CSV table of C-alpha atoms (C1' of nucleotides) in Angstrom, one decimal:
chain,number,residue,atom,x,y,z
A,1,MET,CA,109.2,72.3,64.1
A,2,LYS,CA,105.9,70.4,63.7
A,3,LEU,CA,105.6,67.1,65.5
A,4,ALA,CA,102.5,65.0,64.8
A,5,THR,CA,101.0,61.6,65.7
A,6,TRP,CA,98.3,59.6,63.9
A,7,ASN,CA,96.8,56.2,64.4
A,8,VAL,CA,96.2,55.5,60.7
A,9,ASN,CA,94.3,52.2,61.0
A,10,SER,CA,96.2,50.4,58.3
A,11,LEU,CA,98.8,52.3,56.3
A,12,GLY,CA,98.0,50.0,53.4
A,13,ALA,CA,94.4,51.4,53.3
A,14,ARG,CA,95.4,54.9,54.5
A,15,LEU,CA,98.6,55.8,52.5
A,16,PRO,CA,96.9,58.1,50.0
A,17,LEU,CA,95.3,60.1,52.8
A,18,VAL,CA,98.5,60.2,54.9
A,19,LEU,CA,100.5,61.5,51.9
A,20,GLU,CA,97.7,64.0,51.1
A,21,TRP,CA,97.8,65.2,54.7
A,22,MET,CA,101.5,65.4,54.8
A,23,GLU,CA,101.7,67.5,51.6
A,24,ALA,CA,99.1,69.9,53.0
A,25,ASN,CA,100.4,70.1,56.5
A,26,ALA,CA,104.2,69.6,56.2
A,27,PRO,CA,104.9,68.0,59.5
A,28,ASP,CA,108.6,67.7,60.3
A,29,ILE,CA,108.1,64.4,62.2
A,30,LEU,CA,105.0,62.1,61.9
A,31,CYS,CA,104.6,59.2,64.3
A,32,MET,CA,102.1,56.5,63.0
A,33,GLN,CA,100.4,53.6,64.7
A,34,GLU,CA,98.4,50.6,63.5
A,35,THR,CA,100.2,50.4,60.2
A,36,LYS,CA,99.2,46.7,60.0
A,37,LEU,CA,102.1,46.1,57.7
A,38,ALA,CA,105.2,43.8,57.7
A,39,ASP,CA,108.4,45.7,57.5
A,40,ASP,CA,109.0,44.6,53.9
A,41,ALA,CA,105.6,46.1,52.9
A,42,PHE,CA,106.2,49.5,54.4
A,43,PRO,CA,106.1,52.1,51.7
A,44,SER,CA,109.4,54.0,52.6
A,45,GLY,CA,109.7,55.1,48.9
A,46,ALA,CA,106.5,57.0,49.1
A,47,PHE,CA,107.7,59.0,52.1
A,48,ALA,CA,111.1,59.5,50.5
A,49,GLU,CA,109.4,61.1,47.5
A,50,LEU,CA,108.0,63.7,49.9
A,51,GLY,CA,111.5,64.2,51.4
A,52,TYR,CA,111.1,62.0,54.5
A,53,GLU,CA,113.3,59.4,56.0
A,54,SER,CA,111.3,56.7,57.7
A,55,ALA,CA,111.5,53.7,60.0
A,56,HIS,CA,108.9,51.0,60.7
A,57,HIS,CA,108.4,48.2,63.2
A,58,GLY,CA,105.7,45.7,62.1
A,59,ASP,CA,105.2,42.0,61.5
A,60,GLY,CA,102.0,41.9,59.4
A,61,ARG,CA,98.4,42.0,60.1
A,62,TRP,CA,98.2,43.7,63.5
A,63,ASN,CA,99.7,46.7,65.2
A,64,GLY,CA,102.8,48.2,63.6
A,65,VAL,CA,104.4,51.6,64.3
A,66,ALA,CA,106.4,54.0,62.2
A,67,ILE,CA,108.2,57.3,62.2
A,68,ALA,CA,108.7,59.6,59.2
A,69,SER,CA,111.0,62.6,59.6
A,70,ARG,CA,112.3,65.3,57.3
A,71,VAL,CA,114.7,66.6,60.0
A,72,GLY,CA,116.9,63.4,60.2
A,73,LEU,CA,116.2,59.9,61.6
A,74,GLU,CA,119.0,58.2,63.5
A,75,ASP,CA,119.4,55.2,65.7
A,76,PRO,CA,116.1,53.5,65.2
A,77,ALA,CA,115.2,51.0,68.0
A,78,SER,CA,112.1,48.8,68.1
A,79,GLY,CA,110.2,46.9,70.7
A,80,LEU,CA,110.2,46.8,74.5
A,81,GLY,CA,111.9,43.4,74.6
A,82,SER,CA,111.2,39.8,73.9
A,83,GLU,CA,107.9,39.6,75.8
A,84,GLU,CA,106.5,42.5,73.8
A,85,ASP,CA,107.3,40.8,70.6
A,86,VAL,CA,104.9,38.0,71.5
A,87,HIS,CA,102.1,40.5,71.5
A,88,GLY,CA,103.0,42.5,68.4
A,89,CYS,CA,104.9,45.6,67.4
A,90,ARG,CA,104.0,48.6,69.5
A,91,LEU,CA,107.1,50.7,70.0
A,92,LEU,CA,109.5,52.4,67.7
A,93,ALA,CA,112.1,55.0,68.8
A,94,ALA,CA,114.4,57.2,66.7
A,95,THR,CA,116.4,60.4,67.1
A,96,CYS,CA,115.1,63.2,64.9
A,97,ALA,CA,116.7,66.7,65.1
A,98,GLY,CA,118.2,65.7,68.5
A,99,ILE,CA,114.8,64.6,69.8
A,100,ARG,CA,114.4,61.0,71.0
A,101,VAL,CA,111.0,60.3,69.4
A,102,HIS,CA,108.9,57.3,70.4
A,103,SER,CA,105.9,56.1,68.4
A,104,VAL,CA,103.8,54.0,70.7
A,105,TYR,CA,100.6,51.9,70.3
A,106,VAL,CA,99.4,50.9,73.7
A,107,PRO,CA,97.2,47.7,73.9
A,108,ASN,CA,93.5,48.4,73.7
A,109,GLY,CA,92.6,46.3,76.8
A,110,ARG,CA,89.2,45.2,75.5
A,111,SER,CA,87.4,45.0,78.8
A,112,LEU,CA,88.2,45.3,82.5
A,113,ASP,CA,87.9,41.5,83.1
A,114,SER,CA,90.0,40.7,80.0
A,115,GLU,CA,93.5,39.2,80.1
A,116,GLN,CA,94.3,41.9,77.6
A,117,TYR,CA,93.5,44.6,80.2
A,118,ARG,CA,96.1,43.1,82.5
A,119,PHE,CA,98.5,43.1,79.5
A,120,LYS,CA,97.7,46.7,78.9
A,121,LEU,CA,98.6,47.7,82.4
A,122,ASP,CA,101.8,45.7,82.3
A,123,TRP,CA,102.7,47.2,79.0
A,124,LEU,CA,102.3,50.7,80.3
A,125,ALA,CA,104.5,49.9,83.3
A,126,ARG,CA,107.1,48.4,80.9
A,127,LEU,CA,107.0,51.5,78.8
A,128,ARG,CA,107.8,53.6,81.8
A,129,ALA,CA,110.7,51.4,82.7
A,130,TYR,CA,111.9,51.5,79.1
A,131,LEU,CA,111.9,55.3,79.1
A,132,ALA,CA,113.8,55.4,82.4
A,133,GLU,CA,116.3,52.9,81.1
A,134,HIS,CA,117.0,54.5,77.8
A,135,ASN,CA,116.5,58.2,78.4
A,136,THR,CA,116.8,60.9,81.1
A,137,PRO,CA,113.9,63.3,81.7
A,138,GLU,CA,116.4,66.2,81.3
A,139,GLY,CA,116.8,65.2,77.6
A,140,ASP,CA,114.7,66.1,74.6
A,141,VAL,CA,112.2,63.2,74.7
A,142,ALA,CA,108.9,62.9,72.9
A,143,VAL,CA,106.5,60.0,73.4
A,144,CYS,CA,103.7,60.1,70.9
A,145,GLY,CA,100.9,57.7,70.0
A,146,ASP,CA,97.7,56.0,70.7
A,147,PHE,CA,97.7,55.4,74.4
A,148,ASN,CA,94.2,54.0,74.5
A,149,VAL,CA,93.7,55.9,77.7
A,150,ALA,CA,91.7,59.1,78.1
A,151,PRO,CA,93.6,61.1,80.7
A,152,ASP,CA,90.6,62.8,82.3
A,153,ASP,CA,86.8,62.7,82.2
A,154,ALA,CA,87.0,65.9,80.2
A,155,ASP,CA,88.6,63.8,77.5
A,156,VAL,CA,85.5,61.6,77.1
A,157,TRP,CA,82.2,62.7,75.4
A,158,ASP,CA,80.1,61.2,78.2
A,159,PRO,CA,81.9,59.8,81.2
A,160,ALA,CA,78.7,58.1,82.4
A,161,ALA,CA,78.7,56.0,79.2
A,162,PHE,CA,82.1,54.7,80.1
A,163,VAL,CA,81.5,53.5,83.7
A,164,GLY,CA,83.1,50.1,84.0
A,165,ALA,CA,84.8,50.4,80.6
A,166,THR,CA,88.4,50.5,79.6
A,167,HIS,CA,90.3,53.7,78.6
A,168,VAL,CA,89.0,55.6,81.6
A,169,SER,CA,89.6,53.2,84.5
A,170,GLU,CA,91.6,54.4,87.5
A,171,PRO,CA,94.4,51.8,87.1
A,172,GLU,CA,94.9,52.8,83.4
A,173,ARG,CA,95.0,56.5,84.3
A,174,ARG,CA,97.4,55.8,87.1
A,175,ALA,CA,99.7,53.9,84.8
A,176,LEU,CA,99.6,56.8,82.4
A,177,GLN,CA,100.3,59.3,85.2
A,178,GLU,CA,103.3,57.3,86.3
A,179,ILE,CA,104.7,57.7,82.8
A,180,LEU,CA,104.0,61.5,83.0
A,181,ASP,CA,105.6,61.5,86.5
A,182,TRP,CA,108.9,60.3,85.0
A,183,GLY,CA,109.1,63.7,83.5
A,184,LEU,CA,106.7,64.2,80.6
A,185,GLU,CA,103.9,66.6,79.9
A,186,ASP,CA,100.6,66.0,78.2
A,187,THR,CA,101.2,69.1,76.0
A,188,PHE,CA,97.7,69.3,74.5
A,189,ARG,CA,96.2,69.5,77.9
A,190,ARG,CA,98.2,72.7,78.8
A,191,PHE,CA,96.9,74.4,75.6
A,192,HIS,CA,93.3,73.1,76.0
A,193,PRO,CA,92.5,72.6,79.7
A,194,GLU,CA,88.8,72.8,79.0
A,195,GLY,CA,88.6,69.3,77.4
A,196,GLY,CA,85.9,68.2,75.1
A,197,ILE,CA,88.3,67.9,72.1
A,198,PHE,CA,88.8,64.4,70.9
A,199,SER,CA,91.2,62.4,68.7
A,200,TRP,CA,89.2,59.2,68.2
A,201,TRP,CA,85.6,58.5,67.3
A,202,ASP,CA,84.1,55.0,66.7
A,203,TYR,CA,83.3,54.4,63.1
A,204,ARG,CA,79.9,53.2,64.0
A,205,ALA,CA,76.5,54.9,64.5
A,206,GLY,CA,77.7,58.3,63.2
A,207,ASN,CA,79.6,58.9,66.4
A,208,PHE,CA,82.0,61.4,64.8
A,209,HIS,CA,79.2,63.7,63.6
A,210,LYS,CA,77.5,63.4,67.0
A,211,GLY,CA,80.6,64.4,68.8
A,212,MET,CA,80.9,61.1,70.6
A,213,GLY,CA,84.7,60.7,70.9
A,214,MET,CA,87.6,60.5,73.2
A,215,ARG,CA,91.1,62.0,73.4
A,216,ILE,CA,93.4,59.0,73.6
A,217,ASP,CA,96.1,60.0,71.2
A,218,LEU,CA,98.8,62.0,73.0
A,219,VAL,CA,102.0,63.9,72.5
A,220,LEU,CA,104.0,63.7,75.7
A,221,LEU,CA,107.1,66.0,75.9
A,222,SER,CA,110.0,66.2,78.4
A,223,LYS,CA,110.4,69.5,80.2
A,224,SER,CA,112.9,71.0,77.7
A,225,LEU,CA,110.7,70.2,74.8
A,226,ALA,CA,107.5,71.3,76.5
A,227,ALA,CA,109.1,74.7,77.1
A,228,ARG,CA,109.5,75.0,73.3
A,229,ALA,CA,105.8,74.1,72.5
A,230,VAL,CA,103.9,77.1,71.1
A,231,SER,CA,100.7,75.2,70.1
A,232,ALA,CA,99.0,71.9,70.3
A,233,GLU,CA,96.0,71.1,68.1
A,234,ILE,CA,93.9,68.2,66.9
A,235,ASP,CA,93.1,68.3,63.2
A,236,ARG,CA,89.5,67.3,63.2
A,237,ASP,CA,89.3,67.7,59.4
A,238,ALA,CA,91.6,64.7,59.0
A,239,ARG,CA,88.8,62.5,60.5
A,240,LYS,CA,86.6,63.4,57.5
A,241,LYS,CA,86.7,62.0,54.0
A,242,SER,CA,89.4,64.1,52.2
A,243,PRO,CA,88.9,66.6,49.4
A,244,ARG,CA,90.4,63.9,47.1
A,245,GLY,CA,87.9,61.3,48.4
A,246,ASN,CA,90.3,59.4,50.6
A,247,LYS,CA,88.6,57.6,53.5
A,248,PRO,CA,89.6,58.5,57.1
A,249,SER,CA,91.0,56.5,60.0
A,250,ASP,CA,88.9,56.3,63.1
A,251,HIS,CA,91.6,58.4,64.8
A,252,THR,CA,92.8,61.9,63.7
A,253,VAL,CA,96.1,63.8,63.9
A,254,VAL,CA,97.5,65.4,67.1
A,255,LEU,CA,99.9,68.2,66.1
A,256,VAL,CA,102.4,70.1,68.4
A,257,GLU,CA,104.5,73.0,67.2
A,258,LEU,CA,107.8,73.6,68.8
A,259,ASP,CA,110.0,76.8,68.5
B,1,DA,C1',68.4,51.4,70.6
B,2,DT,C1',73.2,46.1,73.3
B,3,DG,C1',72.8,48.6,67.6
B,4,DG,C1',76.4,50.4,64.4
B,5,DT,C1',81.6,50.5,60.8
B,6,DT,C1',86.1,49.5,59.1
B,7,DG,C1',90.2,46.5,57.9
B,8,DC,C1',92.1,42.2,56.8
B,9,DG,C1',91.2,38.5,54.1
B,10,DA,C1',88.2,35.4,52.7
B,11,DA,C1',85.1,33.7,58.2
B,12,DG,C1',85.5,35.9,62.1
B,13,DC,C1',88.2,38.7,64.9
B,14,DA,C1',90.0,43.2,66.6
B,15,DA,C1',89.1,47.8,67.3
DNA sequence: ATGGTTGCGAAGCAA
Protein backbone atom coordinates (compact mmCIF):
# COMPACT_ATOMS: atom_id res chain seq x y z
CA MET A 1 0.00 0.00 0.00
CA LYS A 2 1.54 3.26 -1.17
CA LEU A 3 0.35 6.46 0.53
CA ALA A 4 1.56 9.77 -0.89
CA THR A 5 1.12 13.50 -0.34
CA TRP A 6 1.85 16.36 -2.72
CA ASN A 7 1.27 20.09 -2.63
CA VAL A 8 0.62 20.47 -6.35
CA ASN A 9 0.49 24.30 -6.46
CA SER A 10 -2.62 24.48 -8.66
CA LEU A 11 -4.12 21.27 -9.95
CA GLY A 12 -5.33 23.23 -12.95
CA ALA A 13 -1.73 23.91 -13.91
CA ARG A 14 -0.39 20.61 -12.59
CA LEU A 15 -2.89 17.96 -13.69
CA PRO A 16 -0.76 16.61 -16.57
CA LEU A 17 2.23 16.15 -14.26
CA VAL A 18 0.11 14.66 -11.48
CA LEU A 19 -1.41 12.11 -13.86
CA GLU A 20 1.99 11.37 -15.35
CA TRP A 21 3.39 10.77 -11.87
CA MET A 22 0.45 8.60 -10.82
CA GLU A 23 0.78 6.42 -13.91
CA ALA A 24 4.49 5.94 -13.26
CA ASN A 25 4.30 5.45 -9.49
CA ALA A 26 0.89 3.88 -8.88
CA PRO A 27 0.10 5.28 -5.43
CA ASP A 28 -2.88 3.67 -3.72
CA ILE A 29 -3.79 6.92 -1.99
CA LEU A 30 -2.65 10.42 -3.01
CA CYS A 31 -3.39 13.47 -0.86
CA MET A 32 -3.10 16.79 -2.68
CA GLN A 33 -2.95 20.36 -1.45
CA GLU A 34 -3.24 23.79 -3.03
CA THR A 35 -5.47 22.60 -5.83
CA LYS A 36 -6.68 26.20 -6.23
CA LEU A 37 -9.93 24.90 -7.71
CA ALA A 38 -13.61 25.17 -6.90
CA ASP A 39 -15.31 21.81 -6.37
CA ASP A 40 -17.13 22.02 -9.70
CA ALA A 41 -13.81 22.43 -11.53
CA PHE A 42 -12.13 19.45 -9.87
CA PRO A 43 -11.15 16.92 -12.57
CA SER A 44 -12.60 13.80 -10.95
CA GLY A 45 -13.03 12.23 -14.40
CA ALA A 46 -9.31 12.29 -15.10
CA PHE A 47 -8.63 10.42 -11.87
CA ALA A 48 -11.46 7.99 -12.56
CA GLU A 49 -9.86 7.13 -15.90
CA LEU A 50 -6.81 5.98 -13.97
CA GLY A 51 -8.96 3.94 -11.62
CA TYR A 52 -9.16 6.35 -8.70
CA GLU A 53 -12.07 7.59 -6.70
CA SER A 54 -11.57 11.13 -5.50
CA ALA A 55 -12.90 13.85 -3.25
CA HIS A 56 -12.15 17.56 -3.18
CA HIS A 57 -12.70 20.54 -0.89
CA GLY A 58 -12.10 23.87 -2.57
CA ASP A 59 -13.80 27.16 -3.25
CA GLY A 60 -11.74 28.63 -6.04
CA ARG A 61 -8.60 30.60 -6.25
CA TRP A 62 -6.80 29.72 -3.02
CA ASN A 63 -6.00 26.61 -1.02
CA GLY A 64 -8.06 23.52 -1.84
CA VAL A 65 -7.35 19.92 -0.77
CA ALA A 66 -8.10 16.58 -2.39
CA ILE A 67 -7.74 12.83 -1.94
CA ALA A 68 -7.52 10.25 -4.73
CA SER A 69 -7.72 6.57 -3.85
CA ARG A 70 -7.83 3.28 -5.72
CA VAL A 71 -8.52 1.32 -2.52
CA GLY A 72 -11.90 2.86 -1.77
CA LEU A 73 -12.98 6.29 -0.58
CA GLU A 74 -15.80 6.55 1.94
CA ASP A 75 -17.31 9.11 4.29
CA PRO A 76 -15.60 12.24 2.99
CA ALA A 77 -15.69 15.15 5.43
CA SER A 78 -14.33 18.62 4.82
CA GLY A 79 -13.27 21.53 6.94
CA LEU A 80 -12.51 22.14 10.59
CA GLY A 81 -15.69 24.12 11.13
CA SER A 82 -17.26 27.42 10.28
CA GLU A 83 -14.30 29.55 11.33
CA GLU A 84 -11.97 27.61 9.05
CA ASP A 85 -14.25 28.24 6.11
CA VAL A 86 -13.63 31.98 6.41
CA HIS A 87 -9.98 31.32 5.70
CA GLY A 88 -10.30 28.77 2.95
CA CYS A 89 -10.44 25.06 2.37
CA ARG A 90 -7.61 23.32 4.16
CA LEU A 91 -8.81 19.95 5.44
CA LEU A 92 -10.38 16.93 3.78
CA ALA A 93 -10.79 13.52 5.40
CA ALA A 94 -11.94 10.23 3.93
CA THR A 95 -11.73 6.53 4.77
CA CYS A 96 -9.60 4.55 2.32
CA ALA A 97 -8.98 0.83 2.89
CA GLY A 98 -9.98 1.27 6.52
CA ILE A 99 -7.56 4.16 7.05
CA ARG A 100 -8.94 7.55 8.08
CA VAL A 101 -6.90 9.71 5.71
CA HIS A 102 -6.60 13.48 6.19
CA SER A 103 -5.26 15.84 3.51
CA VAL A 104 -4.22 19.06 5.23
CA TYR A 105 -2.89 22.40 4.06
CA VAL A 106 -1.66 24.32 7.08
CA PRO A 107 -1.64 28.14 6.73
CA ASN A 108 1.71 29.59 5.67
CA GLY A 109 1.96 32.17 8.45
CA ARG A 110 3.85 34.71 6.32
CA SER A 111 5.90 36.30 9.12
CA LEU A 112 6.15 36.07 12.88
CA ASP A 113 4.54 39.48 13.37
CA SER A 114 1.68 38.70 10.98
CA GLU A 115 -1.91 38.10 11.90
CA GLN A 116 -1.59 35.07 9.62
CA TYR A 117 1.02 33.63 11.98
CA ARG A 118 -1.42 33.70 14.87
CA PHE A 119 -4.01 32.10 12.59
CA LYS A 120 -1.51 29.37 11.71
CA LEU A 121 -0.92 28.52 15.37
CA ASP A 122 -4.65 28.53 16.05
CA TRP A 123 -5.30 26.34 13.03
CA LEU A 124 -2.75 23.76 14.18
CA ALA A 125 -4.39 23.70 17.62
CA ARG A 126 -7.79 23.24 16.02
CA LEU A 127 -6.44 20.42 13.86
CA ARG A 128 -5.27 18.63 17.00
CA ALA A 129 -8.70 19.11 18.58
CA TYR A 130 -10.39 17.88 15.40
CA LEU A 131 -8.28 14.73 15.34
CA ALA A 132 -9.05 14.04 18.99
CA GLU A 133 -12.76 14.64 18.45
CA HIS A 134 -13.17 12.45 15.37
CA ASN A 135 -10.60 9.71 15.85
CA THR A 136 -8.79 7.65 18.43
CA PRO A 137 -5.01 7.25 18.37
CA GLU A 138 -5.55 3.48 18.53
CA GLY A 139 -7.21 3.61 15.10
CA ASP A 140 -5.63 3.64 11.64
CA VAL A 141 -5.16 7.37 11.15
CA ALA A 142 -3.01 9.17 8.57
CA VAL A 143 -2.56 12.94 8.51
CA CYS A 144 -0.79 13.97 5.32
CA GLY A 145 -0.02 17.29 3.78
CA ASP A 146 1.80 20.59 3.68
CA PHE A 147 2.31 21.54 7.32
CA ASN A 148 4.39 24.63 6.53
CA VAL A 149 6.53 23.66 9.53
CA ALA A 150 9.99 22.12 9.38
CA PRO A 151 10.02 19.77 12.38
CA ASP A 152 13.74 20.15 13.13
CA ASP A 153 16.74 22.24 12.11
CA ALA A 154 17.93 19.16 10.20
CA ASP A 155 14.93 19.70 7.93
CA VAL A 156 16.15 23.13 6.79
CA TRP A 157 18.99 23.76 4.36
CA ASP A 158 20.51 26.50 6.54
CA PRO A 159 18.97 27.10 9.97
CA ALA A 160 20.91 30.36 10.27
CA ALA A 161 19.04 31.72 7.27
CA PHE A 162 15.72 31.14 9.01
CA VAL A 163 16.32 32.90 12.32
CA GLY A 164 13.26 35.01 12.97
CA ALA A 165 11.30 33.38 10.15
CA THR A 166 8.21 31.23 10.03
CA HIS A 167 8.27 27.43 9.49
CA VAL A 168 10.97 26.95 12.14
CA SER A 169 9.77 28.98 15.11
CA GLU A 170 9.43 27.31 18.47
CA PRO A 171 5.65 27.91 18.80
CA GLU A 172 5.04 26.33 15.38
CA ARG A 173 7.18 23.33 16.20
CA ARG A 174 5.46 22.98 19.56
CA ALA A 175 2.03 23.09 17.88
CA LEU A 176 3.18 20.34 15.50
CA GLN A 177 4.59 18.35 18.40
CA GLU A 178 1.26 18.54 20.19
CA ILE A 179 -0.36 16.95 17.13
CA LEU A 180 2.28 14.22 17.19
CA ASP A 181 1.79 13.77 20.93
CA TRP A 182 -1.85 12.93 20.33
CA GLY A 183 -0.55 9.69 18.85
CA LEU A 184 1.09 10.19 15.46
CA GLU A 185 4.56 9.55 14.08
CA ASP A 186 6.54 11.59 11.55
CA THR A 187 7.27 8.42 9.63
CA PHE A 188 9.82 9.92 7.24
CA ARG A 189 11.96 10.95 10.23
CA ARG A 190 12.22 7.37 11.48
CA PHE A 191 13.57 6.17 8.14
CA HIS A 192 15.80 9.23 7.59
CA PRO A 193 16.98 10.51 10.97
CA GLU A 194 19.94 12.29 9.37
CA GLY A 195 17.84 15.06 7.83
CA GLY A 196 18.99 17.16 4.90
CA ILE A 197 16.25 15.74 2.68
CA PHE A 198 13.67 18.27 1.57
CA SER A 199 10.18 18.39 0.12
CA TRP A 200 9.97 22.06 -0.90
CA TRP A 201 12.29 24.47 -2.64
CA ASP A 202 11.50 28.08 -3.54
CA TYR A 203 11.04 28.53 -7.26
CA ARG A 204 13.35 31.52 -7.16
CA ALA A 205 17.09 31.89 -7.56
CA GLY A 206 17.73 28.27 -8.51
CA ASN A 207 17.16 27.15 -4.94
CA PHE A 208 16.26 23.61 -5.98
CA HIS A 209 19.52 23.04 -7.80
CA LYS A 210 21.46 24.64 -4.94
CA GLY A 211 19.88 22.31 -2.40
CA MET A 212 18.21 25.20 -0.58
CA GLY A 213 15.00 23.56 0.63
CA MET A 214 12.98 22.49 3.62
CA ARG A 215 11.05 19.39 4.66
CA ILE A 216 7.59 20.74 5.41
CA ASP A 217 5.40 18.08 3.75
CA LEU A 218 4.72 15.27 6.19
CA VAL A 219 2.99 11.91 6.49
CA LEU A 220 1.93 11.41 10.09
CA LEU A 221 0.77 7.91 11.02
CA SER A 222 -0.93 6.49 14.09
CA LYS A 223 0.85 3.71 15.93
CA SER A 224 -0.89 0.84 14.15
CA LEU A 225 -0.07 2.30 10.73
CA ALA A 226 3.45 3.30 11.66
CA ALA A 227 4.09 -0.34 12.56
CA ARG A 228 3.17 -1.26 8.97
CA ALA A 229 5.49 1.29 7.35
CA VAL A 230 8.36 -0.31 5.45
CA SER A 231 9.74 2.77 3.71
CA ALA A 232 9.35 6.53 3.49
CA GLU A 233 10.82 8.48 0.61
CA ILE A 234 10.76 11.89 -0.99
CA ASP A 235 10.62 11.77 -4.78
CA ARG A 236 13.06 14.51 -5.67
CA ASP A 237 12.63 13.79 -9.39
CA ALA A 238 9.02 15.02 -9.25
CA ARG A 239 10.38 18.51 -8.47
CA LYS A 240 12.04 18.56 -11.93
CA LYS A 241 10.50 19.20 -15.30
CA SER A 242 9.07 15.84 -16.31
CA PRO A 243 10.17 13.65 -19.23
CA ARG A 244 7.04 14.81 -21.06
CA GLY A 245 7.92 18.45 -20.36
CA ASN A 246 5.39 19.12 -17.61
CA LYS A 247 6.46 21.82 -15.21
CA PRO A 248 6.85 21.02 -11.49
CA SER A 249 5.25 22.34 -8.34
CA ASP A 250 7.57 24.00 -5.84
CA HIS A 251 6.82 20.98 -3.58
CA THR A 252 7.49 17.36 -4.35
CA VAL A 253 5.96 14.06 -3.32
CA VAL A 254 6.37 12.31 0.03
CA LEU A 255 5.66 8.61 -0.28
CA VAL A 256 5.20 6.02 2.47
CA GLU A 257 4.82 2.31 1.80
CA LEU A 258 2.80 0.17 4.21
CA ASP A 259 2.72 -3.60 4.47
C1' DA B 1 23.07 39.89 -3.59
C1' DT B 2 16.82 42.22 0.26
C1' DG B 3 17.29 39.54 -5.42
C1' DG B 4 14.72 35.72 -7.59
C1' DT B 5 9.79 32.51 -9.85
C1' DT B 6 5.25 30.68 -10.38
C1' DG B 7 -0.01 30.84 -10.50
C1' DC B 8 -4.07 33.34 -11.00
C1' DG B 9 -5.95 36.53 -13.79
C1' DA B 10 -5.47 40.58 -15.89
C1' DA B 11 -2.80 44.33 -11.32
C1' DG B 12 -1.05 42.79 -7.50
C1' DC B 13 -1.13 39.31 -4.11
C1' DA B 14 0.25 34.88 -2.11
C1' DA B 15 3.63 31.57 -1.67
